[in-house]
Short mmCIF file of C-alpha atoms in Angstrom, two decimals:
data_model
loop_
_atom_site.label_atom_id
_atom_site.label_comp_id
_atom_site.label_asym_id
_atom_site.label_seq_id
_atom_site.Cartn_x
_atom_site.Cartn_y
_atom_site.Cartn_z
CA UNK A 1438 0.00 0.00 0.00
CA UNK A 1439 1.44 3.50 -0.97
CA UNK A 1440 0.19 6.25 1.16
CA UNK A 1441 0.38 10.02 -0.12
CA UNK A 1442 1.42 12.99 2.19
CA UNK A 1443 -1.04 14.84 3.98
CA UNK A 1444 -0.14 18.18 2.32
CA UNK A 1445 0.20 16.76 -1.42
CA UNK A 1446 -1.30 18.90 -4.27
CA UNK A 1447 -3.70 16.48 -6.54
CA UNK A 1448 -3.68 18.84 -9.47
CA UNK A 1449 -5.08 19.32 -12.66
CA UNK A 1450 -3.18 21.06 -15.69
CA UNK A 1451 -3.75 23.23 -18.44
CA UNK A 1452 -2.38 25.66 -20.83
CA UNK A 1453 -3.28 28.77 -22.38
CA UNK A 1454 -3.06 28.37 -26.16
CA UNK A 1455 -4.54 24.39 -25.45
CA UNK A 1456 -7.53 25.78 -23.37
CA UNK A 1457 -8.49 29.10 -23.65
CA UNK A 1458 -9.52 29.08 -27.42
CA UNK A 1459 -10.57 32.64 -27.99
CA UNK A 1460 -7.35 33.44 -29.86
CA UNK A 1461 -8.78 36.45 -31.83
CA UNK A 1462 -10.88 38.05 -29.36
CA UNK A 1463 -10.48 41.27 -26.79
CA UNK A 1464 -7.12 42.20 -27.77
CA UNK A 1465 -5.19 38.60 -27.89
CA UNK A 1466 -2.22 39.41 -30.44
CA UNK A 1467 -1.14 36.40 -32.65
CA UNK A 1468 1.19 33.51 -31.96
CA UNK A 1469 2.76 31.45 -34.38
CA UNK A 1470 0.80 28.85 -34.00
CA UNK A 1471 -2.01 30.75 -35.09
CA UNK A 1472 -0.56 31.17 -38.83
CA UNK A 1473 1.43 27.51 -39.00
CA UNK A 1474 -2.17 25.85 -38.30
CA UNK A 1475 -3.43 27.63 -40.49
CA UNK A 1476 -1.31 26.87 -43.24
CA UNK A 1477 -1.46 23.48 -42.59
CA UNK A 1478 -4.91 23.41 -42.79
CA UNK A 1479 -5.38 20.32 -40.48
CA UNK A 1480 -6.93 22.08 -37.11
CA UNK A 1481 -6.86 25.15 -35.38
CA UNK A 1482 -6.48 26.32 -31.89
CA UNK A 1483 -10.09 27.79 -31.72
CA UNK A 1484 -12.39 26.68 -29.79
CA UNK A 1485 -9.81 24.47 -27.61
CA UNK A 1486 -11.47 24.12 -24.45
CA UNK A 1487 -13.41 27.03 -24.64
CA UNK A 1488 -11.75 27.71 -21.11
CA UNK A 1489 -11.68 32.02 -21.62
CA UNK A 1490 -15.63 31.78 -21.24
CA UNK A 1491 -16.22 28.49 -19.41
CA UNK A 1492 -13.54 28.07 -16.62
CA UNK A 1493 -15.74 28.53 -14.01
CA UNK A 1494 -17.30 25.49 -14.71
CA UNK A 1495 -14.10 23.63 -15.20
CA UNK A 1496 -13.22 25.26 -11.83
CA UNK A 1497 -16.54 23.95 -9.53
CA UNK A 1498 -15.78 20.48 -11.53
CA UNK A 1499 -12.26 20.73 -10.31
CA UNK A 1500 -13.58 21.66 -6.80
CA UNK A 1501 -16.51 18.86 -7.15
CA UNK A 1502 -13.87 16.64 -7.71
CA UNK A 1503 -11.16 16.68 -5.35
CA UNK A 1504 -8.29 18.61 -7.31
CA UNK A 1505 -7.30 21.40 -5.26
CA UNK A 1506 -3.95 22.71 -7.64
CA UNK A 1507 -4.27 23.68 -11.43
CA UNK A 1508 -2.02 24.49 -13.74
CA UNK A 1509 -2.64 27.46 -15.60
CA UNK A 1510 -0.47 29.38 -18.33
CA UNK A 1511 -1.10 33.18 -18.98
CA UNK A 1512 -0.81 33.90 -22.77
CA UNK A 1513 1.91 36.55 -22.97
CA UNK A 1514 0.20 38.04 -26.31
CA UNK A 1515 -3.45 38.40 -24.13
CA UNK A 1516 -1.38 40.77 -22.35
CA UNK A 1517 1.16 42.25 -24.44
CA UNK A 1518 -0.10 41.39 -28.05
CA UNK A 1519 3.11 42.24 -29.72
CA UNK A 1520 5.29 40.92 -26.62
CA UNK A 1521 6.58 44.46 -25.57
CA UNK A 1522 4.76 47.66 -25.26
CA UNK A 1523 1.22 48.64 -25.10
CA UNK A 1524 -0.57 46.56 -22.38
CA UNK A 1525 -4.15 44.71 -23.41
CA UNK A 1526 -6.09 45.43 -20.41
CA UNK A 1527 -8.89 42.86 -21.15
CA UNK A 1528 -6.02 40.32 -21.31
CA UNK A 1529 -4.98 41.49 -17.78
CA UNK A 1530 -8.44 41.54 -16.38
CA UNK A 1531 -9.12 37.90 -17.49
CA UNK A 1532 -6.22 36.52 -15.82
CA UNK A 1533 -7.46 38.68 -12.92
CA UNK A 1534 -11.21 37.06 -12.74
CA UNK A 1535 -9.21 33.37 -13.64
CA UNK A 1536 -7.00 33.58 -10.33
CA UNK A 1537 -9.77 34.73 -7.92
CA UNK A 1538 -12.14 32.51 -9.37
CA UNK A 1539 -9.25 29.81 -8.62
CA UNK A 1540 -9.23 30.58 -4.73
CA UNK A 1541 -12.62 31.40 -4.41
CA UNK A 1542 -12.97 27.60 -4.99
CA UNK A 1543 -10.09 26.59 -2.72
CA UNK A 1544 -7.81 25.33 -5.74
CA UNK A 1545 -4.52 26.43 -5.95
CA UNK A 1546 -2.91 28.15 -9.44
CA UNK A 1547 0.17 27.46 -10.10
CA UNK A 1548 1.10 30.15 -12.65
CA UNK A 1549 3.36 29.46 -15.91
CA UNK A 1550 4.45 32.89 -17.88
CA UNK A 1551 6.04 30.72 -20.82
CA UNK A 1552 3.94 27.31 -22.56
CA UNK A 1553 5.27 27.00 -26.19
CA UNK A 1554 3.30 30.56 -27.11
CA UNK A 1555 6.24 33.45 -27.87
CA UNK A 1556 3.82 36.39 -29.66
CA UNK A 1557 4.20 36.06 -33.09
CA UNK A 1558 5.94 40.02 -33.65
CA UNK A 1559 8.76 38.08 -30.93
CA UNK A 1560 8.90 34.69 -33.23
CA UNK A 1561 9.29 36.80 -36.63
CA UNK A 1562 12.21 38.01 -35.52
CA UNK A 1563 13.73 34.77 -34.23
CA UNK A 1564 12.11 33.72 -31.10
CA UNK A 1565 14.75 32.69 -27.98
CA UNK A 1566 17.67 32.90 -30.55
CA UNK A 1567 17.63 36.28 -30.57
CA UNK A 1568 18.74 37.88 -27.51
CA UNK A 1569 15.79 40.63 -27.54
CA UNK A 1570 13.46 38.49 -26.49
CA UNK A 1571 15.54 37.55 -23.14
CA UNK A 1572 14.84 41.28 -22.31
CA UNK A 1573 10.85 41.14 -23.41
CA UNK A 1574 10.24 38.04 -21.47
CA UNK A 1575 11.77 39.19 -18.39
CA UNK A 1576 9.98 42.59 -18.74
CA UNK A 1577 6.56 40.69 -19.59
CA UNK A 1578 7.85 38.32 -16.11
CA UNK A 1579 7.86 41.61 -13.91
CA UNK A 1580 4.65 43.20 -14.95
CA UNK A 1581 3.17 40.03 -14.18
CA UNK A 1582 4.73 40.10 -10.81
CA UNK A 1583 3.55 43.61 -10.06
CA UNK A 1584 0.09 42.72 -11.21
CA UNK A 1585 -0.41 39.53 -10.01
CA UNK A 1586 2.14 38.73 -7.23
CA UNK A 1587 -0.07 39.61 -4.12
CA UNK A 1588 -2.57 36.42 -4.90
CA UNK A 1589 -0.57 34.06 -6.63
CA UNK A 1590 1.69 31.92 -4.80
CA UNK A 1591 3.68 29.34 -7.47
CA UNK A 1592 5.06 31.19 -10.47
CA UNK A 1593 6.55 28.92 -13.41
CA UNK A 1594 9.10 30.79 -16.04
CA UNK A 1595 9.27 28.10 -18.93
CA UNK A 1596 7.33 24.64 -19.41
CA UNK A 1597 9.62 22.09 -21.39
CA UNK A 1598 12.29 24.15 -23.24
CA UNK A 1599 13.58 21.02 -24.80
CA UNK A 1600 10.24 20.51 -26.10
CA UNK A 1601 9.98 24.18 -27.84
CA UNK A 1602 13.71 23.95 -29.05
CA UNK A 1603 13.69 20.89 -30.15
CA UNK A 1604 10.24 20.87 -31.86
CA UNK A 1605 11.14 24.05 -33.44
CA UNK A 1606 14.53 23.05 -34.45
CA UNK A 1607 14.95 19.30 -34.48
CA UNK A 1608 11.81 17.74 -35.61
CA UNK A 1609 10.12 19.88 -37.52
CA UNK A 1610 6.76 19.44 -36.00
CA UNK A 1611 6.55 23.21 -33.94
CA UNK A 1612 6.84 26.50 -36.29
CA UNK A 1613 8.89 27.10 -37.67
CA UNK A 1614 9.01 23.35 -38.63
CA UNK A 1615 13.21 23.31 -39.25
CA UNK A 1616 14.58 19.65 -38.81
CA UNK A 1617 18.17 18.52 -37.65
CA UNK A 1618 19.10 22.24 -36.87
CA UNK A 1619 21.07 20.99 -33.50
CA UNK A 1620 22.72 24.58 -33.10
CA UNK A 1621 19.66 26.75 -33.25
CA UNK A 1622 18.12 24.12 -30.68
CA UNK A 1623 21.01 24.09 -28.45
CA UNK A 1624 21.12 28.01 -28.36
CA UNK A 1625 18.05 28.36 -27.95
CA UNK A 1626 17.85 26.02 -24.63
CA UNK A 1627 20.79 28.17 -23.53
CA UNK A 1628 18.75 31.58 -24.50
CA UNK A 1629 15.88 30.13 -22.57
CA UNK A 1630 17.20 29.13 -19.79
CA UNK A 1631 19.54 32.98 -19.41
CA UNK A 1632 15.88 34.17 -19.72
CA UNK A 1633 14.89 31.84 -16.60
CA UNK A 1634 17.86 32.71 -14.60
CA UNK A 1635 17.34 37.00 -15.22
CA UNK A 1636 13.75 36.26 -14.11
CA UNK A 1637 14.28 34.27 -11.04
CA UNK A 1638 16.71 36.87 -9.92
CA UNK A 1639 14.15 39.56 -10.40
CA UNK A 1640 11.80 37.84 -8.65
CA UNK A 1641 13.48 37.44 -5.82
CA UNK A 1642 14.52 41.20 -5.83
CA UNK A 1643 10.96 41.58 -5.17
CA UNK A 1644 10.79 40.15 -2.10
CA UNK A 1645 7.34 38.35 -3.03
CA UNK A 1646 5.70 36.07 -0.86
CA UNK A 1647 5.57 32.82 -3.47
CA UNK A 1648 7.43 30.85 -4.96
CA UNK A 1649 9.30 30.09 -8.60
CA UNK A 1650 10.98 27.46 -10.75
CA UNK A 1651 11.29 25.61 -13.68
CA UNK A 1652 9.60 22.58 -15.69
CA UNK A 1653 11.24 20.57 -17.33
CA UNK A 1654 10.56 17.64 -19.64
CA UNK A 1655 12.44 15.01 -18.20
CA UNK A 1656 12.87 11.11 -19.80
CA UNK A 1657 15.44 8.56 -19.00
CA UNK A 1658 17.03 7.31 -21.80
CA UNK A 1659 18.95 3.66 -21.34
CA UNK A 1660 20.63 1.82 -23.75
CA UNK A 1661 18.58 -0.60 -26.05
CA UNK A 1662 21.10 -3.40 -25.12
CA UNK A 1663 22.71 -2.83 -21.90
CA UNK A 1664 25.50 -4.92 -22.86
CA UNK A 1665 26.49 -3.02 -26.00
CA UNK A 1666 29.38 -0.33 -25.71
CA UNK A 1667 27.69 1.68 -28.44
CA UNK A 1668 24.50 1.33 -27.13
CA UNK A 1669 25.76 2.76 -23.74
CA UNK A 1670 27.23 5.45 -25.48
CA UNK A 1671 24.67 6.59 -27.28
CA UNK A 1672 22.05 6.24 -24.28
CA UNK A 1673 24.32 8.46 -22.51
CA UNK A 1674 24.75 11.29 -25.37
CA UNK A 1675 21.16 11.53 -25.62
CA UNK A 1676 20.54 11.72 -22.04
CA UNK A 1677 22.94 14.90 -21.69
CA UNK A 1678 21.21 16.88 -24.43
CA UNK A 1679 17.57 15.30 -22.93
CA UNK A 1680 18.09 15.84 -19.69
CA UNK A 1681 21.61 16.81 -17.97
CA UNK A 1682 22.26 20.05 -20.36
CA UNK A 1683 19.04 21.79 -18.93
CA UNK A 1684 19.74 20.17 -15.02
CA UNK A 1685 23.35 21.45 -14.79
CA UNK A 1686 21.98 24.74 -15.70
CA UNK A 1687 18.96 25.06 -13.31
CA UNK A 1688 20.91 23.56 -10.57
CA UNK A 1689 24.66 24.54 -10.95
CA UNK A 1690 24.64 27.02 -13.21
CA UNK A 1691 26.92 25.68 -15.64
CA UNK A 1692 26.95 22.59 -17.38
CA UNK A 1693 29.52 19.50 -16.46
CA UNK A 1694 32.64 18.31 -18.17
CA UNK A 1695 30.81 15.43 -19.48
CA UNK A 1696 27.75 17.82 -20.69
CA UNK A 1697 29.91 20.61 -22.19
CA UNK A 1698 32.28 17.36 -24.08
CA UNK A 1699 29.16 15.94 -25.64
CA UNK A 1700 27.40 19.04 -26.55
CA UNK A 1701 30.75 20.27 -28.33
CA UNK A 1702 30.98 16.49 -29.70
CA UNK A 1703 27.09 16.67 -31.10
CA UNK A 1704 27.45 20.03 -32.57
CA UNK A 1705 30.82 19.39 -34.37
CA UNK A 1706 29.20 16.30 -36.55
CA UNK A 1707 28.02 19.33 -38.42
CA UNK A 1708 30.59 21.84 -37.61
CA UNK A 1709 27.97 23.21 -35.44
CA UNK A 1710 28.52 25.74 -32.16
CA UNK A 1711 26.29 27.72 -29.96
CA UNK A 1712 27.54 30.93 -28.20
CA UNK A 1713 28.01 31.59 -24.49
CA UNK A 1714 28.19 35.24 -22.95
CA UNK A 1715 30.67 35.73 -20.10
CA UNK A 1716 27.40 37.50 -18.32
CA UNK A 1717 25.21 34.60 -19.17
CA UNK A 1718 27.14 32.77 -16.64
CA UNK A 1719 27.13 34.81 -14.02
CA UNK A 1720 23.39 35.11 -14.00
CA UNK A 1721 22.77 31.06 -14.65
CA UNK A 1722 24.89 30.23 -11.48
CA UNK A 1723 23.53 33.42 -9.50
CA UNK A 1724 19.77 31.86 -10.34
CA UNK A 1725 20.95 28.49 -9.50
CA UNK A 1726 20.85 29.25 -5.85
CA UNK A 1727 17.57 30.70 -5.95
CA UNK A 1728 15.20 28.10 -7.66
CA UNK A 1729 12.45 27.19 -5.34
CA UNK A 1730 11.26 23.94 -7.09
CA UNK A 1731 11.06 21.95 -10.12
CA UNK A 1732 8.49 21.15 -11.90
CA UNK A 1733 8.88 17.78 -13.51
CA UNK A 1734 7.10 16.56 -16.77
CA UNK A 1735 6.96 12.88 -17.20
CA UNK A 1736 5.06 10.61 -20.39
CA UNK A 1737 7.71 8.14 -20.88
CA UNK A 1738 11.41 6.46 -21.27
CA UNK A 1739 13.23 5.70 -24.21
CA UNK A 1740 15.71 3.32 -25.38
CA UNK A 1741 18.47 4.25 -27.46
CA UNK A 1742 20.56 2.23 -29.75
CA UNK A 1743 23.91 2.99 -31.49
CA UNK A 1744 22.95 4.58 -35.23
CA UNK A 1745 24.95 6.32 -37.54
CA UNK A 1746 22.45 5.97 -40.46
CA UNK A 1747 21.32 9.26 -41.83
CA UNK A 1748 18.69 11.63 -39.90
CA UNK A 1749 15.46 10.20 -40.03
CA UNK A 1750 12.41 11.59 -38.64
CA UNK A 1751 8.74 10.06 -38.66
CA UNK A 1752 6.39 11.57 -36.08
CA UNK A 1753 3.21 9.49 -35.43
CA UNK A 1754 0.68 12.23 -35.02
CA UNK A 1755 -2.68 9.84 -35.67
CA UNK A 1756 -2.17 7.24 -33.11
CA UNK A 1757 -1.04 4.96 -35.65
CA UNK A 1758 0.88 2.53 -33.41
CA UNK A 1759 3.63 1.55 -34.85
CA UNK A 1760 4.42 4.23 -37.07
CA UNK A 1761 7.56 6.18 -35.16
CA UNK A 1762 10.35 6.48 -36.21
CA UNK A 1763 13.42 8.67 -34.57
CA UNK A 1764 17.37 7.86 -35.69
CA UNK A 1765 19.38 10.60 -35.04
CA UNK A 1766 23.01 10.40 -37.24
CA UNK A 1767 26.06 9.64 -34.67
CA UNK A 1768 23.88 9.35 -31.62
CA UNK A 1769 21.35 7.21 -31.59
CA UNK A 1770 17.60 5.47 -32.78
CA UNK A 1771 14.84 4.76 -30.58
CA UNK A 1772 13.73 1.71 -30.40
CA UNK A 1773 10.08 0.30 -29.11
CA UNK A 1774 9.89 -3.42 -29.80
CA UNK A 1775 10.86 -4.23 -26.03
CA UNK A 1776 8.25 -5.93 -23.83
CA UNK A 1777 7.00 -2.92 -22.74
CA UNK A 1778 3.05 -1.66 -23.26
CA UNK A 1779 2.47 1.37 -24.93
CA UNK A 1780 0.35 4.05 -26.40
CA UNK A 1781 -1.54 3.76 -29.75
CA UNK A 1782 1.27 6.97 -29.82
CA UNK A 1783 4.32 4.97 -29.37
CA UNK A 1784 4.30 6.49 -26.17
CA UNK A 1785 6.48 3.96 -23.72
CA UNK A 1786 4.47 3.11 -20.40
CA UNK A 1787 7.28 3.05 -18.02
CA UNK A 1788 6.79 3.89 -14.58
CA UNK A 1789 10.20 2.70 -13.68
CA UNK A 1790 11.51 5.48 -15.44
CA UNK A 1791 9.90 7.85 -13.25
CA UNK A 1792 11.00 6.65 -10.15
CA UNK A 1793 14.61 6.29 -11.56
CA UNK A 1794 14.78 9.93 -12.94
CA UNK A 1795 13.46 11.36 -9.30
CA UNK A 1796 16.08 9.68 -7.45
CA UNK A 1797 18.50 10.52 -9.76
CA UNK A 1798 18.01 14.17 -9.46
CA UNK A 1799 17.94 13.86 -5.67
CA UNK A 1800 21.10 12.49 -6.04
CA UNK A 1801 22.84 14.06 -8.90
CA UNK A 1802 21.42 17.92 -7.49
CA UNK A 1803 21.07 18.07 -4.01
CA UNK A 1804 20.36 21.55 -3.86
CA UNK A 1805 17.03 21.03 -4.97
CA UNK A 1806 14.70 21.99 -3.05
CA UNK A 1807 11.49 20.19 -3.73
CA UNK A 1808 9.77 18.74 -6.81
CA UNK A 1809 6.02 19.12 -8.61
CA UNK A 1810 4.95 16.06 -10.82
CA UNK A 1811 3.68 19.18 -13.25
CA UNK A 1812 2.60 16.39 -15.89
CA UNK A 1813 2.06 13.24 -16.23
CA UNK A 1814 -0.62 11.45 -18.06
CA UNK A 1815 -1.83 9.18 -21.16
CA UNK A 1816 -3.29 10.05 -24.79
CA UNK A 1817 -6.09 7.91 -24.91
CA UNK A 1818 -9.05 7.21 -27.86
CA UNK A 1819 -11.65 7.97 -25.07
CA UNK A 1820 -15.10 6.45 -26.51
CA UNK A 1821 -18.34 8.27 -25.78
CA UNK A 1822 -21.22 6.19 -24.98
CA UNK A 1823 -24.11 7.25 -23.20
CA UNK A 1824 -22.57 9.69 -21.69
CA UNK A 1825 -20.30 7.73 -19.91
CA UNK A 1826 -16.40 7.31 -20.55
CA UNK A 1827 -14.97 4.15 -19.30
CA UNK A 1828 -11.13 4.72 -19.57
CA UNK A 1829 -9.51 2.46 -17.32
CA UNK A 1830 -6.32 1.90 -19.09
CA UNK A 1831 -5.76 6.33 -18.12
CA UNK A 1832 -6.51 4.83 -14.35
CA UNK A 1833 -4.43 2.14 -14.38
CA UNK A 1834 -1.46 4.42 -16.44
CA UNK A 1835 -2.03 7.00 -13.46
CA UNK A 1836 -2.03 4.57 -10.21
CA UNK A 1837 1.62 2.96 -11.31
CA UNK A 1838 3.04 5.96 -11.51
CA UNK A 1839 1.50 7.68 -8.60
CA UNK A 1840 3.31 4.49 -7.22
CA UNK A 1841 6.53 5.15 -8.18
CA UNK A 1842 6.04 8.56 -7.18
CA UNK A 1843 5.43 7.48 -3.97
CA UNK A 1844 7.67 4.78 -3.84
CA UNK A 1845 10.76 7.96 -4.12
CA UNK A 1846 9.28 9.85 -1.24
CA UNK A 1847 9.95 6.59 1.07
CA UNK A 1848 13.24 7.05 -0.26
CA UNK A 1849 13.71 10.81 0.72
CA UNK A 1850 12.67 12.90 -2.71
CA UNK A 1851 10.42 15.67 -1.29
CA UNK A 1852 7.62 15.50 -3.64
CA UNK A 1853 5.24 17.72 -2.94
CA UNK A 1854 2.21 17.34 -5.56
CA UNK A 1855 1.23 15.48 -8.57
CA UNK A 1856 -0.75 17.47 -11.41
CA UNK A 1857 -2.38 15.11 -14.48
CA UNK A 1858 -2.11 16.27 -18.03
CA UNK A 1859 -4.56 17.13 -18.46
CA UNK A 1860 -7.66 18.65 -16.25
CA UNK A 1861 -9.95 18.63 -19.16
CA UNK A 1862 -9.31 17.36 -22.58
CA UNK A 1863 -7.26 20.00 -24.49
CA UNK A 1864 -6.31 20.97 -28.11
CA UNK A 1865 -3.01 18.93 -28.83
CA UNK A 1866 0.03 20.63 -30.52
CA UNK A 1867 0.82 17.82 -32.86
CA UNK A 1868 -2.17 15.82 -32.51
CA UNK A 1869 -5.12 18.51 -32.67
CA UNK A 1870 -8.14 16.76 -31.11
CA UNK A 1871 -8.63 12.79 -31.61
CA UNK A 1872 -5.75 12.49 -28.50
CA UNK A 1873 -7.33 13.31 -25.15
CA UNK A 1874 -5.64 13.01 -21.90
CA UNK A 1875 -8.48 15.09 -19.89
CA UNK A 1876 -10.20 13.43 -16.63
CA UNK A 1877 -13.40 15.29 -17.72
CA UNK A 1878 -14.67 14.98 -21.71
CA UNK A 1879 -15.09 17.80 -23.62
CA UNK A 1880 -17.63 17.71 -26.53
CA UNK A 1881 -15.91 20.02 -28.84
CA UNK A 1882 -18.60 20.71 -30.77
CA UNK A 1883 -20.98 21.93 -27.57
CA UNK A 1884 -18.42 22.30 -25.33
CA UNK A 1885 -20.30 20.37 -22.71
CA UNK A 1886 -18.29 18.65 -20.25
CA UNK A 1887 -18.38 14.66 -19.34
CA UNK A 1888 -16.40 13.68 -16.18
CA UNK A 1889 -15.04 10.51 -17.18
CA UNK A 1890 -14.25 6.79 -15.13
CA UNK A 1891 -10.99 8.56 -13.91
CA UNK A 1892 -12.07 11.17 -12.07
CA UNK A 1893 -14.71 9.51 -10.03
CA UNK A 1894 -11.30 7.42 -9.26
CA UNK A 1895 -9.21 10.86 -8.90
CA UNK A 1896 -11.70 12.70 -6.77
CA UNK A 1897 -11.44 9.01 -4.01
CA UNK A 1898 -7.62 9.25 -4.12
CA UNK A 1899 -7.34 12.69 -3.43
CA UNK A 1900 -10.08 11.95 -0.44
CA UNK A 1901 -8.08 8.66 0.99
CA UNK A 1902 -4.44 9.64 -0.68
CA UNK A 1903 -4.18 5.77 -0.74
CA UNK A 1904 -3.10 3.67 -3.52
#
């Protein structure tokens, strides 16, 4: 039996661009997301969730059911629509009403400034690789603080930069769709993360009351065949630009031998290099000090074998199973034909991984100071019948890795909350809307909401915190 803390957060997440829909409306300026899905033609971002008119009632269903955290992102366009300059009050207001409307039904926001939506004016002229929009997001950071510091406790700067950088950069499938550009996505990580560190610092030169950190995307990679050198190696390059490039510079400030050697060795199979400032440093390990938790964001593990093939890329956005396809030249392939379950995605279900990556950072960081499960959650085919949702496989993904969750705080990982992607289902990036993850059903077409077999289940953990 695995019992829960007292004090644990059983939260619900969300994101602006996924939920809120109402992308043209009241003063919202445009992302790029708004003109790539459009020129792709496939979906579009409007109506998401419908959550700019109707999160009230996503809020009393939260409430109804036991989740008292949410994730929320504020769209940085709703209040700046060009990024810098001339404020969108309604944009302000709404995030305003959203927070209050958050405590008035006892559910905690946790606050994130940055989810894969720079404002487009910002992206035109080269999102996080060029060094102007450091100074916009940390300006954009502040006013929110001034506004919105007095009633919000848990402030978030970025969620996943490897997952903007390297879907911008790597595999093609975020705008502005480049693939197997490993310098712009490298410097762009490091541009993101300066951005963290200069925000963190002026946070805490406010003196606020709350709290901020970081979220990162974080997946254990081990080697297809443990006994293969190769494999090893590769499993191990991976892993640094996955995982240890982005955790040496939340938590020391600077990155390792071993992750400086294999991000030089990785960006020289192209003649590739990414630039450092002397002050960038000074601010990374000046932040490093300061970070009051991290938020980590958990879907699955991969296995990596030895590849020196050329790039190849095939993204299973259908839930096709079977259809993935990831070799990177000189590093590695993934591989998925272990005895392992997973998704109609691809997606591994490994809650071993989980458990390995939180002790690991205990271990490898101890300067952290405590850890948020931010995301964690399963793409499902939910069906629809008589207005009932039976998804027990989401139920079964979440209890094993609630266990290994709690299975690292008997080992000493302060864990302090557990937030499922998603609250509701949401617009996917990649996906669009035939991949839900939400413990209540949206109807997209009347927005009516369906609580679903897993949050009956949800709302009695969060009650006996027993699994």
């Amino acid at each position: 039996m695995t019992r829960l803390p007292d004090d644990f957060i059983f939260g619900g997440a969300t994101a602006a661009y996924q939920a809120e829909g109402a992308t043209d409306i009241d003063g919202k300026g445009r992302v790029a997301w708004d003109t790539y899905l459009a020129q792709e033609g496939r979906f579009s971002g409007n109506p998401a969730s419908d959550f700019y008119h109707r999160y009230p009632i996503d809020l009393e269903l939260s409430q109804k059911f036991g989740i008292n955290g949410i994730r929320i992102s504020i769209a940085w366009s709703r209040i700046f629509p060009e990024g810098f300059g001339k404020v969108n009050q309604k944009g302000v207001n709404f995030y305003h009403d959203l927070i209050d409307e958050c405590h008035r039904r006892g559910i905690e926001p946790f606050v994130t400034l940055h989810h894969f939506d720079t404002p487009e004016v910002l992206f035109d002229k080269g999102d996080f690789l060029n060094r102007e929009t450091i100074e916009h997001f940390v300006n954009y950071a502040r006013f929110c603080f001034d506004e919105y510091g007095d009633k919000v406790r848990y402030w978030i700067t970025f969620n996943e930069i490897l997952s903007v950088s390297a879907g911008q950069y790597l595999l093609g499938k975020f705008p502005p769709k480049e693939q197997f550009q490993t310098d712009k996505m490298i410097q762009s990580m490091h541009n993101m993360m300066v951005a963290h560190a200069k925000t963190v610092v002026e946070f805490k030169n406010k003196n606020l009351k709350g709290e901020i950190g970081i979220i990162h995307i974080l997946e254990q990679r081990y080697a297809y065949d443990e006994q293969s050198v190769l494999d090893k190696k590769a499993a191990q390059t991976d892993d640094v630009i996955a995982n240890r490039f982005l955790l040496d510079l939340t938590f020391l400030g600077y990155p390792t031998e071993l992750t400086e050697t294999t991000i030089d060795a990785v960006l020289q199979l192209n003649n590739f290099s990414y630039t450092v400032l002397e002050d960038d440093r000074d601010i990374l390990k000046k932040a490093a000090a300061l970070n009051d938790f991290l938020g980590v964001n958990y879907y699955q593990s991969t296995f990596v074998k030895y590849y020196d093939g050329e790039n190849l890329i095939q993204l299973n956005g259908t839930g096709d199973k079977g259809t993935s396809i990831y070799a990177f030249k000189g590093i590695g392939e993934y591989k998925f034909d272990m005895d392992i379950p997973r998704t109609d995605w691809d997606w591994l279900i490994y809650p071993k991984g989980l458990y390995d990556m939180l002790i690991r950072i205990s271990e490898d960081y101890p300067n952290y100071r405590k850890i948020y499960i931010t995301e964690n959650g399963m793409g499902y085919k939910d069906i629809f019948e008589n207005e009932e949702i039976d998804d027990q496989p989401r139920i079964d993904y979440i209890r094993e890795h609630l266990k290994a969750v709690g299975e690292a705080i008997e080992k000493g990982v302060v864990i302090k909350g557990y937030f499922l992607w998603s609250l509701m289902d949401v617009f996917s990036w990649a996906n669009g809307y035939n991949k839900r993850y939400g413990l209540f059903y949206v109807d997209f077409e009347t927005q009516q909401r369906y609580p679903k077999k897993s949050a009956y289940w949800f709302k009695k953990l969060s009650e006996q915190k027993i699994l």
